[in-house]
């Protein structure tokens, strides 16, 4: 097969099972692609010898009689997950070259399933951003148009899968960081229910929101990997104790009779005509498959952004206090006393966006402002959650746009943090409610850049959500389109 990187996870699994290819060969193929597409800046740390050793181990497991749908399949991890064998930086100078003494639970689980790590993926510093321009190691480029951002914060994950540098990438979503870059880069992204994937070993940003997830070419691929990723972890205090789940089981369930709620507030001011028509066309496809489209209202969802930009920075200000040059991170070379050392280390190690969030967070948590901002935001967060629960009495899933339009140019919004924050208008409400959500490719904008359809379901409904996405992908081919000139090259 000449274009191995265009194969699905299931196809790769069959090639490995039949012995037509080895994991070492497959891993070499993808490593060569990673090398050939350095211009995207999607990877931060690549160690071919280590990857090939993992692949050889997978081949030995198979030779000794083991099997499994993921045994020997390559993937790459967002550099928010700590890894023993690759540096873990959260795309910050603060953690440059940091080697973790352990693997994140997600990394460990997928490794146990036999997946082979190709390296670490670029992202926004500490996962703060919507365009991957906040990385201390430079922006990631969108494979569809290198002038465009890939979205963020999981921009490296999105770009790497879009360019088929890896069949699977892990990612994290706090307010939209899986769904928004998946939409901008034309790949399938899933953020599971908060608490289902372990947060152990995920460098913390906003602990009550941070959720590990995946980017893949299709919902079917995501279902296979998610089954191995989800599950209770006693090391994570917010991990939900539920039995492991087979996320594949609802893939073939027809959508006839499915009630799809469409929040009218998501189609107001700000949405570009192209995003609106792509989403409406996707809804027509579902209607054609027998689904029922239900008009719903989420009036408080519009407060999602202000609520998020109180809660997330508050948690970030606390989580990032460990980067002080003593417990973790960069230590300034020239300094006076302890306080001066911490000040200089943080000034040198942290970029502008984490600093901005730490300031906002410390402010909203301070005596005198706590009640006015933080407590108030928590109350509105609760209301948003309740509003979703009412909506789910009228519908089974919720559908709408992921972003207001196609990806913007690198540099277009960097001078205006608020414009950047508004990127997550449609993804943040679901994050605040802890709901699972997906982005599924559904069209292209006027500049030929991808657009995504957002699908959300109630807590713990990942399998259903993946099935709803798969039924759409069975009758459309948006998810199969790849950026010409990047995905077509071999390797
Ligand atoms: N863009 C949002 C932010 O900057 C969300 C980031 C995320 O989900 N990690 O905080």
CSV table of C-alpha atoms and ligand atoms in Angstrom, one decimal:
chain,number,residue,atom,x,y,z
A,1,UNK,CA,0.0,0.0,0.0
A,2,UNK,CA,1.5,3.3,-1.1
A,3,UNK,CA,-0.5,5.7,1.0
A,4,UNK,CA,-0.5,4.0,4.4
A,5,UNK,CA,-1.2,7.3,6.2
A,6,UNK,CA,-4.6,7.6,4.5
A,7,UNK,CA,-5.7,4.3,6.0
A,8,UNK,CA,-8.1,4.1,8.9
A,9,UNK,CA,-7.2,2.8,12.3
A,10,UNK,CA,-9.2,-0.4,11.5
A,11,UNK,CA,-7.4,-0.9,8.2
A,12,UNK,CA,-4.0,-0.4,9.8
A,13,UNK,CA,-5.1,-2.9,12.4
A,14,UNK,CA,-5.9,-5.4,9.7
A,15,UNK,CA,-2.6,-4.9,7.9
A,16,UNK,CA,-0.8,-5.4,11.2
A,17,UNK,CA,-2.8,-8.5,12.1
A,18,UNK,CA,-2.3,-10.2,8.7
A,19,UNK,CA,1.4,-9.5,8.9
A,20,UNK,CA,1.4,-7.4,5.7
A,21,UNK,CA,3.2,-4.7,7.6
A,22,UNK,CA,5.0,-4.5,10.9
A,23,UNK,CA,4.6,-1.8,13.5
A,24,UNK,CA,8.2,-0.9,12.9
A,25,UNK,CA,7.5,-0.3,9.1
A,26,UNK,CA,4.4,1.7,9.9
A,27,UNK,CA,6.2,3.8,12.5
A,28,UNK,CA,9.0,4.5,10.0
A,29,UNK,CA,6.5,5.6,7.5
A,30,UNK,CA,4.9,8.1,9.9
A,31,UNK,CA,8.3,9.3,11.3
A,32,UNK,CA,9.4,10.1,7.7
A,33,UNK,CA,6.2,12.1,7.2
A,34,UNK,CA,6.8,14.0,10.5
A,35,UNK,CA,10.3,14.8,9.2
A,36,UNK,CA,9.1,15.8,5.8
A,37,UNK,CA,6.6,18.3,7.2
A,38,UNK,CA,8.7,20.1,9.7
A,39,UNK,CA,7.4,23.4,8.2
A,40,UNK,CA,4.1,22.9,10.0
A,41,UNK,CA,5.9,23.1,13.4
A,42,UNK,CA,3.4,20.5,14.8
A,43,UNK,CA,5.9,18.5,16.7
A,44,UNK,CA,8.0,19.7,19.7
A,45,UNK,CA,10.0,16.6,20.5
A,46,UNK,CA,10.7,13.6,18.2
A,47,UNK,CA,12.9,10.7,19.2
A,48,UNK,CA,12.9,8.1,16.4
A,49,UNK,CA,14.9,5.5,18.3
A,50,UNK,CA,12.5,5.5,21.2
A,51,UNK,CA,9.4,5.3,18.9
A,52,UNK,CA,11.0,2.5,16.9
A,53,UNK,CA,11.8,0.6,20.1
A,54,UNK,CA,8.2,0.9,21.1
A,55,UNK,CA,7.1,-0.4,17.7
A,56,UNK,CA,9.5,-3.3,17.9
A,57,UNK,CA,8.0,-4.1,21.3
A,58,UNK,CA,4.5,-4.1,19.8
A,59,UNK,CA,5.7,-6.4,17.0
A,60,UNK,CA,7.1,-8.8,19.7
A,61,UNK,CA,3.8,-8.7,21.6
A,62,UNK,CA,2.0,-9.7,18.4
A,63,UNK,CA,4.6,-12.4,17.6
A,64,UNK,CA,4.0,-13.9,21.0
A,65,UNK,CA,0.3,-14.3,20.3
A,66,UNK,CA,-1.2,-11.0,21.5
A,67,UNK,CA,-3.7,-9.1,19.5
A,68,UNK,CA,-5.8,-6.0,19.9
A,69,UNK,CA,-7.2,-3.3,17.7
A,70,UNK,CA,-4.5,-0.8,18.7
A,71,UNK,CA,-1.5,-3.0,19.0
A,72,UNK,CA,1.3,-1.3,16.9
A,73,UNK,CA,-0.7,1.7,15.8
A,74,UNK,CA,1.2,5.0,16.0
A,75,UNK,CA,-0.1,8.1,17.7
A,76,UNK,CA,1.3,11.4,19.1
A,77,UNK,CA,0.6,13.2,22.4
A,78,UNK,CA,-0.2,16.8,23.0
A,79,UNK,CA,2.6,18.3,25.1
A,80,UNK,CA,0.3,18.7,28.0
A,81,UNK,CA,0.5,15.0,28.9
A,82,UNK,CA,3.7,14.2,30.7
A,83,UNK,CA,5.8,11.4,29.3
A,84,UNK,CA,8.8,9.6,30.6
A,85,UNK,CA,10.6,9.3,27.3
A,86,UNK,CA,10.0,12.7,25.7
A,87,UNK,CA,10.3,16.2,27.1
A,88,UNK,CA,7.1,17.6,28.7
A,89,UNK,CA,6.9,21.4,28.3
A,90,UNK,CA,3.3,22.5,27.9
A,91,UNK,CA,4.9,24.6,25.1
A,92,UNK,CA,6.4,26.9,27.8
A,93,UNK,CA,10.0,28.1,28.3
A,94,UNK,CA,9.2,27.4,32.0
A,95,UNK,CA,9.4,23.6,31.4
A,96,UNK,CA,12.0,23.6,28.6
A,97,UNK,CA,13.6,20.1,28.5
A,98,UNK,CA,11.7,18.9,31.5
A,99,UNK,CA,11.7,15.1,31.8
A,100,UNK,CA,8.9,13.6,33.8
A,101,UNK,CA,9.6,10.7,36.1
A,102,UNK,CA,6.3,9.1,35.1
A,103,UNK,CA,3.8,8.8,32.2
A,104,UNK,CA,0.3,10.4,32.4
A,105,UNK,CA,-2.4,7.8,32.8
A,106,UNK,CA,-3.8,8.5,29.3
A,107,UNK,CA,-0.3,7.9,27.9
A,108,UNK,CA,0.2,4.8,30.0
A,109,UNK,CA,-3.2,3.3,29.0
A,110,UNK,CA,-2.7,3.8,25.3
A,111,UNK,CA,0.8,2.4,25.6
A,112,UNK,CA,-0.6,-0.7,27.3
A,113,UNK,CA,-3.0,-1.1,24.4
A,114,UNK,CA,0.1,-1.2,22.2
A,115,UNK,CA,0.0,2.2,20.7
A,116,UNK,CA,3.4,3.6,19.6
A,117,UNK,CA,4.3,7.2,20.4
A,118,UNK,CA,5.8,9.3,17.6
A,119,UNK,CA,6.5,12.3,19.8
A,120,UNK,CA,5.1,15.4,21.5
A,121,UNK,CA,2.8,17.9,19.8
A,122,UNK,CA,3.0,21.6,19.9
A,123,UNK,CA,0.1,23.6,21.6
A,124,UNK,CA,-0.6,26.9,23.2
A,125,UNK,CA,1.4,27.5,26.4
A,126,UNK,CA,-0.3,25.7,29.2
A,127,UNK,CA,-3.2,25.1,26.8
A,128,UNK,CA,-4.1,28.8,26.9
A,129,UNK,CA,-5.2,30.0,23.5
A,130,UNK,CA,-7.4,29.4,20.5
A,131,UNK,CA,-4.8,29.6,17.7
A,132,UNK,CA,-1.6,27.9,18.8
A,133,UNK,CA,0.2,31.3,18.5
A,134,UNK,CA,0.9,31.3,22.3
A,135,UNK,CA,3.5,28.5,22.1
A,136,UNK,CA,6.9,29.5,23.3
A,137,UNK,CA,8.2,27.4,20.4
A,138,UNK,CA,6.5,29.2,17.6
A,139,UNK,CA,3.1,28.9,16.0
A,140,UNK,CA,1.7,25.8,14.3
A,141,UNK,CA,0.7,26.1,10.7
A,142,UNK,CA,-2.6,24.9,9.2
A,143,UNK,CA,-1.9,22.2,6.6
A,144,UNK,CA,-4.8,23.5,4.5
A,145,UNK,CA,-3.1,26.9,4.2
A,146,UNK,CA,0.1,27.7,6.0
A,147,UNK,CA,-0.9,31.3,6.3
A,148,UNK,CA,-3.7,30.2,8.6
A,149,UNK,CA,-3.8,29.2,12.2
A,150,UNK,CA,-4.7,25.5,12.9
A,151,UNK,CA,-6.8,26.6,15.9
A,152,UNK,CA,-5.8,26.0,19.5
A,153,UNK,CA,-4.8,25.2,22.0
A,154,UNK,CA,-4.4,21.6,20.5
A,155,UNK,CA,-3.1,23.1,17.2
A,156,UNK,CA,-0.3,20.6,16.9
A,157,UNK,CA,-2.7,17.7,17.3
A,158,UNK,CA,-5.1,19.1,14.7
A,159,UNK,CA,-2.4,19.9,12.2
A,160,UNK,CA,-0.6,16.6,12.6
A,161,UNK,CA,-3.8,14.6,12.0
A,162,UNK,CA,-5.0,16.9,9.2
A,163,UNK,CA,-1.6,16.4,7.4
A,164,UNK,CA,-1.8,12.7,8.3
A,165,UNK,CA,1.6,12.8,10.1
A,166,UNK,CA,-0.1,10.5,12.6
A,167,UNK,CA,-3.4,8.6,12.5
A,168,UNK,CA,-4.3,9.6,16.1
A,169,UNK,CA,-3.4,12.4,18.4
A,170,UNK,CA,-4.3,13.0,22.0
A,171,UNK,CA,-5.5,16.5,22.8
A,172,UNK,CA,-7.1,18.4,25.7
A,173,UNK,CA,-10.1,20.6,26.0
A,174,UNK,CA,-10.7,23.1,28.8
A,175,UNK,CA,-13.0,25.5,26.9
A,176,UNK,CA,-12.8,24.3,23.3
A,177,UNK,CA,-9.3,23.3,22.6
A,178,UNK,CA,-10.2,20.0,20.9
A,179,UNK,CA,-13.3,21.1,19.0
A,180,UNK,CA,-12.1,24.5,17.7
A,181,UNK,CA,-8.8,23.3,16.3
A,182,UNK,CA,-10.5,20.1,14.9
A,183,UNK,CA,-13.0,22.4,13.1
A,184,UNK,CA,-10.2,24.8,11.8
A,185,UNK,CA,-8.1,21.8,10.6
A,186,UNK,CA,-10.8,19.6,9.1
A,187,UNK,CA,-10.4,16.6,11.5
A,188,UNK,CA,-12.7,14.8,13.9
A,189,UNK,CA,-12.3,15.8,17.5
A,190,UNK,CA,-13.9,14.5,20.6
A,191,UNK,CA,-13.9,15.9,24.1
A,192,UNK,CA,-15.4,13.3,26.5
A,193,UNK,CA,-17.4,13.9,29.6
A,194,UNK,CA,-15.4,15.7,32.3
A,195,UNK,CA,-14.1,13.1,34.7
A,196,UNK,CA,-14.1,10.2,32.4
A,197,UNK,CA,-10.5,10.3,31.1
A,198,UNK,CA,-7.9,10.7,33.8
A,199,UNK,CA,-6.3,14.0,34.4
A,200,UNK,CA,-3.3,12.4,36.2
A,201,UNK,CA,-0.2,13.6,34.4
A,202,UNK,CA,-2.0,16.3,32.4
A,203,UNK,CA,-0.2,19.6,33.2
A,204,UNK,CA,-3.1,21.4,34.9
A,205,UNK,CA,-4.7,24.6,33.6
A,206,UNK,CA,-8.2,24.8,35.0
A,207,UNK,CA,-8.8,21.6,36.9
A,208,UNK,CA,-12.6,21.7,37.0
A,209,UNK,CA,-12.7,21.9,33.2
A,210,UNK,CA,-9.5,20.1,31.8
A,211,UNK,CA,-10.5,17.0,29.8
A,212,UNK,CA,-8.4,14.7,27.7
A,213,UNK,CA,-9.6,13.7,24.3
A,214,UNK,CA,-8.7,12.8,20.8
A,215,UNK,CA,-8.3,14.0,17.2
A,216,UNK,CA,-8.6,11.5,14.4
A,217,UNK,CA,-9.6,11.3,10.8
A,218,UNK,CA,-13.0,9.9,11.6
A,219,UNK,CA,-15.5,9.1,14.4
A,220,UNK,CA,-14.9,5.4,13.8
A,221,UNK,CA,-11.2,5.8,14.5
A,222,UNK,CA,-11.9,7.9,17.6
A,223,UNK,CA,-14.3,5.2,19.0
A,224,UNK,CA,-11.6,2.6,18.8
A,225,UNK,CA,-9.0,4.6,20.7
A,226,UNK,CA,-11.4,6.2,23.2
A,227,UNK,CA,-12.5,2.7,24.4
A,228,UNK,CA,-8.9,2.2,25.6
A,229,UNK,CA,-8.5,5.7,27.0
A,230,UNK,CA,-11.5,6.2,29.2
A,231,UNK,CA,-11.8,4.7,32.7
A,232,UNK,CA,-11.6,5.2,36.4
A,233,UNK,CA,-8.2,6.3,37.8
A,234,UNK,CA,-7.8,6.3,41.6
A,235,UNK,CA,-4.9,8.8,41.1
A,236,UNK,CA,-7.3,11.5,39.9
A,237,UNK,CA,-9.6,12.7,42.6
A,238,UNK,CA,-12.3,13.8,40.1
A,239,UNK,CA,-12.2,10.6,38.1
A,240,UNK,CA,-15.6,9.1,37.7
A,241,UNK,CA,-15.8,5.5,38.9
A,242,UNK,CA,-17.7,3.7,36.1
A,243,UNK,CA,-17.0,0.5,34.4
A,244,UNK,CA,-14.9,0.6,31.2
A,245,UNK,CA,-16.9,1.3,28.1
A,246,UNK,CA,-17.0,0.0,24.5
A,247,UNK,CA,-17.3,3.2,22.6
A,248,UNK,CA,-17.8,1.3,19.3
A,249,UNK,CA,-21.1,-0.3,20.3
A,250,UNK,CA,-23.3,2.5,18.9
A,251,UNK,CA,-21.5,3.2,15.7
A,252,UNK,CA,-24.0,1.4,13.6
A,253,UNK,CA,-27.1,2.6,15.3
A,254,UNK,CA,-29.3,4.4,12.8
A,255,UNK,CA,-30.2,8.0,13.6
A,256,UNK,CA,-33.9,7.6,12.4
A,257,UNK,CA,-36.0,9.1,15.2
A,258,UNK,CA,-33.0,10.8,16.8
A,259,UNK,CA,-34.0,14.2,18.2
A,260,UNK,CA,-31.4,16.8,17.4
A,261,UNK,CA,-31.7,20.0,19.4
A,262,UNK,CA,-30.5,23.2,17.6
A,263,UNK,CA,-30.0,26.1,20.0
A,264,UNK,CA,-31.3,29.2,18.3
A,265,UNK,CA,-28.8,31.4,20.2
A,266,UNK,CA,-26.0,29.7,18.3
A,267,UNK,CA,-27.2,31.2,15.0
A,268,UNK,CA,-27.2,34.9,16.0
A,269,UNK,CA,-24.8,37.7,15.4
A,270,UNK,CA,-21.2,36.8,14.7
A,271,UNK,CA,-21.9,33.5,12.8
A,272,UNK,CA,-20.6,33.8,9.3
A,273,UNK,CA,-23.0,32.9,6.5
A,274,UNK,CA,-20.7,30.1,5.3
A,275,UNK,CA,-20.5,28.5,8.8
A,276,UNK,CA,-24.3,28.8,9.1
A,277,UNK,CA,-25.0,27.2,5.7
A,278,UNK,CA,-22.5,24.4,6.3
A,279,UNK,CA,-24.2,23.6,9.6
A,280,UNK,CA,-27.7,23.8,8.1
A,281,UNK,CA,-26.6,21.5,5.3
A,282,UNK,CA,-25.4,19.0,7.8
A,283,UNK,CA,-28.7,19.2,9.7
A,284,UNK,CA,-30.5,18.5,6.3
A,285,UNK,CA,-28.3,15.4,5.9
A,286,UNK,CA,-29.5,14.2,9.3
A,287,UNK,CA,-33.1,15.0,8.5
A,288,UNK,CA,-32.6,12.9,5.3
A,289,UNK,CA,-31.5,10.1,7.6
A,290,UNK,CA,-34.7,10.3,9.5
A,291,UNK,CA,-33.6,12.5,12.5
A,292,UNK,CA,-35.9,15.1,13.8
A,293,UNK,CA,-34.6,18.7,14.2
A,294,UNK,CA,-35.9,20.4,17.4
A,295,UNK,CA,-35.6,24.1,18.1
A,296,UNK,CA,-34.2,24.6,21.5
A,297,UNK,CA,-33.0,27.6,23.6
A,298,UNK,CA,-30.0,28.0,25.8
A,299,UNK,CA,-30.4,31.6,26.9
A,300,UNK,CA,-27.7,31.6,29.6
A,301,UNK,CA,-25.1,30.0,27.3
A,302,UNK,CA,-24.1,33.5,26.0
A,303,UNK,CA,-22.7,34.2,29.5
A,304,UNK,CA,-20.3,31.3,29.0
A,305,UNK,CA,-17.4,33.4,28.0
A,306,UNK,CA,-17.5,35.8,30.9
A,307,UNK,CA,-18.0,32.9,33.4
A,308,UNK,CA,-15.2,30.9,31.8
A,309,UNK,CA,-12.8,33.9,31.9
A,310,UNK,CA,-13.3,34.2,35.7
A,311,UNK,CA,-13.3,30.5,36.6
A,312,UNK,CA,-10.5,29.3,34.3
A,313,UNK,CA,-8.0,32.0,35.3
A,314,UNK,CA,-8.9,31.6,39.0
A,315,UNK,CA,-7.9,27.9,38.7
A,316,UNK,CA,-4.9,28.6,36.5
A,317,UNK,CA,-3.5,31.2,39.0
A,318,UNK,CA,-3.5,28.5,41.6
A,319,UNK,CA,-2.3,25.7,39.4
A,320,UNK,CA,0.6,27.7,37.9
A,321,UNK,CA,1.9,28.7,41.3
A,322,UNK,CA,4.0,25.6,41.3
A,323,UNK,CA,6.2,27.0,38.6
A,324,UNK,CA,8.4,29.0,40.9
A,325,UNK,CA,11.9,27.9,40.1
A,326,UNK,CA,12.0,25.7,43.2
A,327,UNK,CA,9.3,23.0,42.9
A,328,UNK,CA,9.2,23.0,39.1
A,329,UNK,CA,10.5,24.9,36.2
A,330,UNK,CA,13.0,27.4,35.0
A,331,UNK,CA,15.2,29.2,37.6
A,332,UNK,CA,16.6,32.7,36.8
A,333,UNK,CA,20.4,32.7,36.8
A,334,UNK,CA,20.9,36.1,38.4
A,335,UNK,CA,18.7,36.9,41.4
A,336,UNK,CA,18.7,38.3,44.9
A,337,UNK,CA,16.7,36.8,47.7
A,338,UNK,CA,14.1,34.0,47.5
A,339,UNK,CA,11.2,36.4,46.5
A,340,UNK,CA,13.4,38.0,43.9
A,341,UNK,CA,14.4,34.6,42.5
A,342,UNK,CA,10.7,33.5,42.2
A,343,UNK,CA,9.8,36.8,40.6
A,344,UNK,CA,12.6,36.7,38.0
A,345,UNK,CA,12.0,33.0,37.3
A,346,UNK,CA,8.4,33.5,36.6
A,347,UNK,CA,9.0,36.7,34.6
A,348,UNK,CA,11.5,34.8,32.4
A,349,UNK,CA,9.8,31.5,32.1
A,350,UNK,CA,6.1,32.4,31.5
A,351,UNK,CA,4.7,34.0,28.4
A,352,UNK,CA,2.2,36.8,28.1
A,353,UNK,CA,-1.0,34.8,28.1
A,354,UNK,CA,-0.3,32.7,31.3
A,355,UNK,CA,0.8,35.9,33.0
A,356,UNK,CA,-2.4,37.6,32.0
A,357,UNK,CA,-4.5,34.7,33.3
A,358,UNK,CA,-2.5,34.6,36.6
A,359,UNK,CA,-3.2,38.3,37.2
A,360,UNK,CA,-6.9,37.9,36.4
A,361,UNK,CA,-7.2,34.8,38.5
A,362,UNK,CA,-5.5,36.3,41.5
A,363,UNK,CA,-7.7,39.3,41.2
A,364,UNK,CA,-11.0,37.5,41.0
A,365,UNK,CA,-10.1,35.3,44.0
A,366,UNK,CA,-8.9,38.2,46.2
A,367,UNK,CA,-10.7,39.3,49.3
A,368,UNK,CA,-13.3,41.8,48.3
A,369,UNK,CA,-13.7,40.5,44.8
A,370,UNK,CA,-14.3,36.8,45.4
A,371,UNK,CA,-18.0,37.2,46.0
A,372,UNK,CA,-18.5,39.7,43.2
A,373,UNK,CA,-16.7,37.7,40.5
A,374,UNK,CA,-15.7,34.1,41.4
A,375,UNK,CA,-18.7,33.1,43.4
A,376,UNK,CA,-21.1,34.8,41.0
A,377,UNK,CA,-19.4,33.0,38.1
A,378,UNK,CA,-19.8,29.7,39.8
A,379,UNK,CA,-23.6,30.4,40.2
A,380,UNK,CA,-24.0,31.2,36.6
A,381,UNK,CA,-22.0,28.1,35.7
A,382,UNK,CA,-24.5,26.1,37.6
A,383,UNK,CA,-27.4,27.7,35.7
A,384,UNK,CA,-25.8,26.9,32.4
A,385,UNK,CA,-25.6,23.3,33.5
A,386,UNK,CA,-29.2,23.2,34.5
A,387,UNK,CA,-30.2,24.8,31.2
A,388,UNK,CA,-28.5,22.0,29.3
A,389,UNK,CA,-30.3,19.4,31.4
A,390,UNK,CA,-33.7,21.0,30.5
A,391,UNK,CA,-32.7,21.0,26.8
A,392,UNK,CA,-31.9,17.3,27.0
A,393,UNK,CA,-35.5,16.6,28.0
A,394,UNK,CA,-36.4,17.8,24.5
A,395,UNK,CA,-33.6,16.3,22.5
A,396,UNK,CA,-31.1,13.5,22.5
A,397,UNK,CA,-28.1,15.4,21.1
A,398,UNK,CA,-27.4,19.1,20.4
A,399,UNK,CA,-26.0,20.4,17.2
A,400,UNK,CA,-24.6,23.7,16.0
A,401,UNK,CA,-21.5,25.4,14.8
A,402,UNK,CA,-18.1,25.0,16.4
A,403,UNK,CA,-16.7,28.3,15.4
A,404,UNK,CA,-18.1,31.5,13.8
A,405,UNK,CA,-16.2,30.8,10.6
A,406,UNK,CA,-13.1,29.3,8.9
A,407,UNK,CA,-9.6,29.6,10.4
A,408,UNK,CA,-8.1,33.1,10.4
A,409,UNK,CA,-4.6,34.2,9.4
A,410,UNK,CA,-1.7,33.9,11.7
A,411,UNK,CA,-1.3,37.2,13.4
A,412,UNK,CA,-4.9,38.4,12.7
A,413,UNK,CA,-6.0,38.4,16.3
A,414,UNK,CA,-2.9,38.3,18.4
A,415,UNK,CA,-3.2,42.0,19.3
A,416,UNK,CA,-6.7,41.6,20.7
A,417,UNK,CA,-7.1,39.0,23.5
A,418,UNK,CA,-10.8,39.5,23.8
A,419,UNK,CA,-11.4,38.8,20.1
A,420,UNK,CA,-9.4,35.6,20.6
A,421,UNK,CA,-11.4,34.7,23.7
A,422,UNK,CA,-14.6,35.0,21.6
A,423,UNK,CA,-13.4,32.2,19.4
A,424,UNK,CA,-14.8,29.7,22.0
A,425,UNK,CA,-18.3,31.2,22.1
A,426,UNK,CA,-20.0,27.9,21.0
A,427,UNK,CA,-17.7,25.5,22.8
A,428,UNK,CA,-17.4,27.0,26.3
A,429,UNK,CA,-21.0,26.4,27.4
A,430,UNK,CA,-20.6,22.6,27.0
A,431,UNK,CA,-17.3,22.7,28.8
A,432,UNK,CA,-18.7,24.6,31.8
A,433,UNK,CA,-21.4,21.9,32.0
A,434,UNK,CA,-18.8,19.0,31.7
A,435,UNK,CA,-20.6,17.6,28.6
A,436,UNK,CA,-19.1,15.5,25.9
A,437,UNK,CA,-18.7,17.2,22.6
A,438,UNK,CA,-17.4,16.6,19.1
A,439,UNK,CA,-16.4,18.5,16.0
A,440,UNK,CA,-17.0,16.8,12.7
A,441,UNK,CA,-15.9,18.2,9.4
A,442,UNK,CA,-18.9,19.6,7.4
A,443,UNK,CA,-17.6,21.9,4.7
A,444,UNK,CA,-15.2,24.7,3.7
A,445,UNK,CA,-15.2,28.4,3.9
A,446,UNK,CA,-14.6,30.9,1.1
A,447,UNK,CA,-10.9,30.6,1.5
A,448,UNK,CA,-10.9,26.9,1.2
A,449,UNK,CA,-10.4,26.3,4.9
A,450,UNK,CA,-12.4,23.7,6.8
A,451,UNK,CA,-15.6,24.2,8.9
A,452,UNK,CA,-16.9,21.9,11.7
A,453,UNK,CA,-20.3,20.7,13.0
A,454,UNK,CA,-20.5,20.6,16.7
A,455,UNK,CA,-22.4,17.7,18.3
A,456,UNK,CA,-23.0,17.5,22.1
A,457,UNK,CA,-24.7,14.9,24.2
A,458,UNK,CA,-25.5,14.5,27.9
A,459,UNK,CA,-23.0,13.2,30.4
A,460,UNK,CA,-21.5,9.7,29.6
A,461,UNK,CA,-23.1,9.5,26.2
A,462,UNK,CA,-19.8,9.3,24.2
A,463,UNK,CA,-20.7,6.1,22.5
A,464,UNK,CA,-24.0,7.6,21.3
A,465,UNK,CA,-22.3,10.8,20.2
A,466,UNK,CA,-19.7,8.9,18.2
A,467,UNK,CA,-22.5,6.9,16.6
A,468,UNK,CA,-24.3,10.0,15.6
A,469,UNK,CA,-21.1,11.4,14.0
A,470,UNK,CA,-20.3,8.1,12.3
A,471,UNK,CA,-23.8,8.0,10.6
A,472,UNK,CA,-23.0,11.4,9.2
A,473,UNK,CA,-19.6,10.3,8.0
A,474,UNK,CA,-21.1,7.3,6.3
A,475,UNK,CA,-23.0,9.5,3.9
A,476,UNK,CA,-20.6,12.4,3.5
A,477,UNK,CA,-16.9,12.7,2.6
A,478,UNK,CA,-15.8,15.9,4.3
A,479,UNK,CA,-13.7,13.9,6.8
A,480,UNK,CA,-11.9,12.1,3.9
A,481,UNK,CA,-10.7,15.3,2.3
A,482,UNK,CA,-7.1,16.0,2.9
A,483,UNK,CA,-5.0,19.1,2.2
A,484,UNK,CA,-3.6,18.7,-1.3
A,485,UNK,CA,0.2,18.7,-1.4
A,486,UNK,CA,0.6,17.7,2.3
A,487,UNK,CA,-1.4,14.5,2.8
A,488,UNK,CA,-0.7,13.3,-0.7
A,489,UNK,CA,3.0,13.2,-0.4
A,490,UNK,CA,4.6,9.9,0.3
A,491,UNK,CA,6.1,9.7,2.9
B,1,LIG,N1,-9.3,29.1,24.1
B,1,LIG,C1,-9.6,28.8,25.4
B,1,LIG,C2,-8.6,29.4,26.4
B,1,LIG,O1,-7.8,30.1,25.8
B,1,LIG,C3,-9.8,27.3,25.7
B,1,LIG,C4,-8.5,26.7,25.9
B,1,LIG,C5,-8.6,25.2,26.1
B,1,LIG,O2,-9.6,24.6,26.0
B,1,LIG,N2,-7.5,24.7,26.6
B,1,LIG,O3,-8.6,29.3,27.5
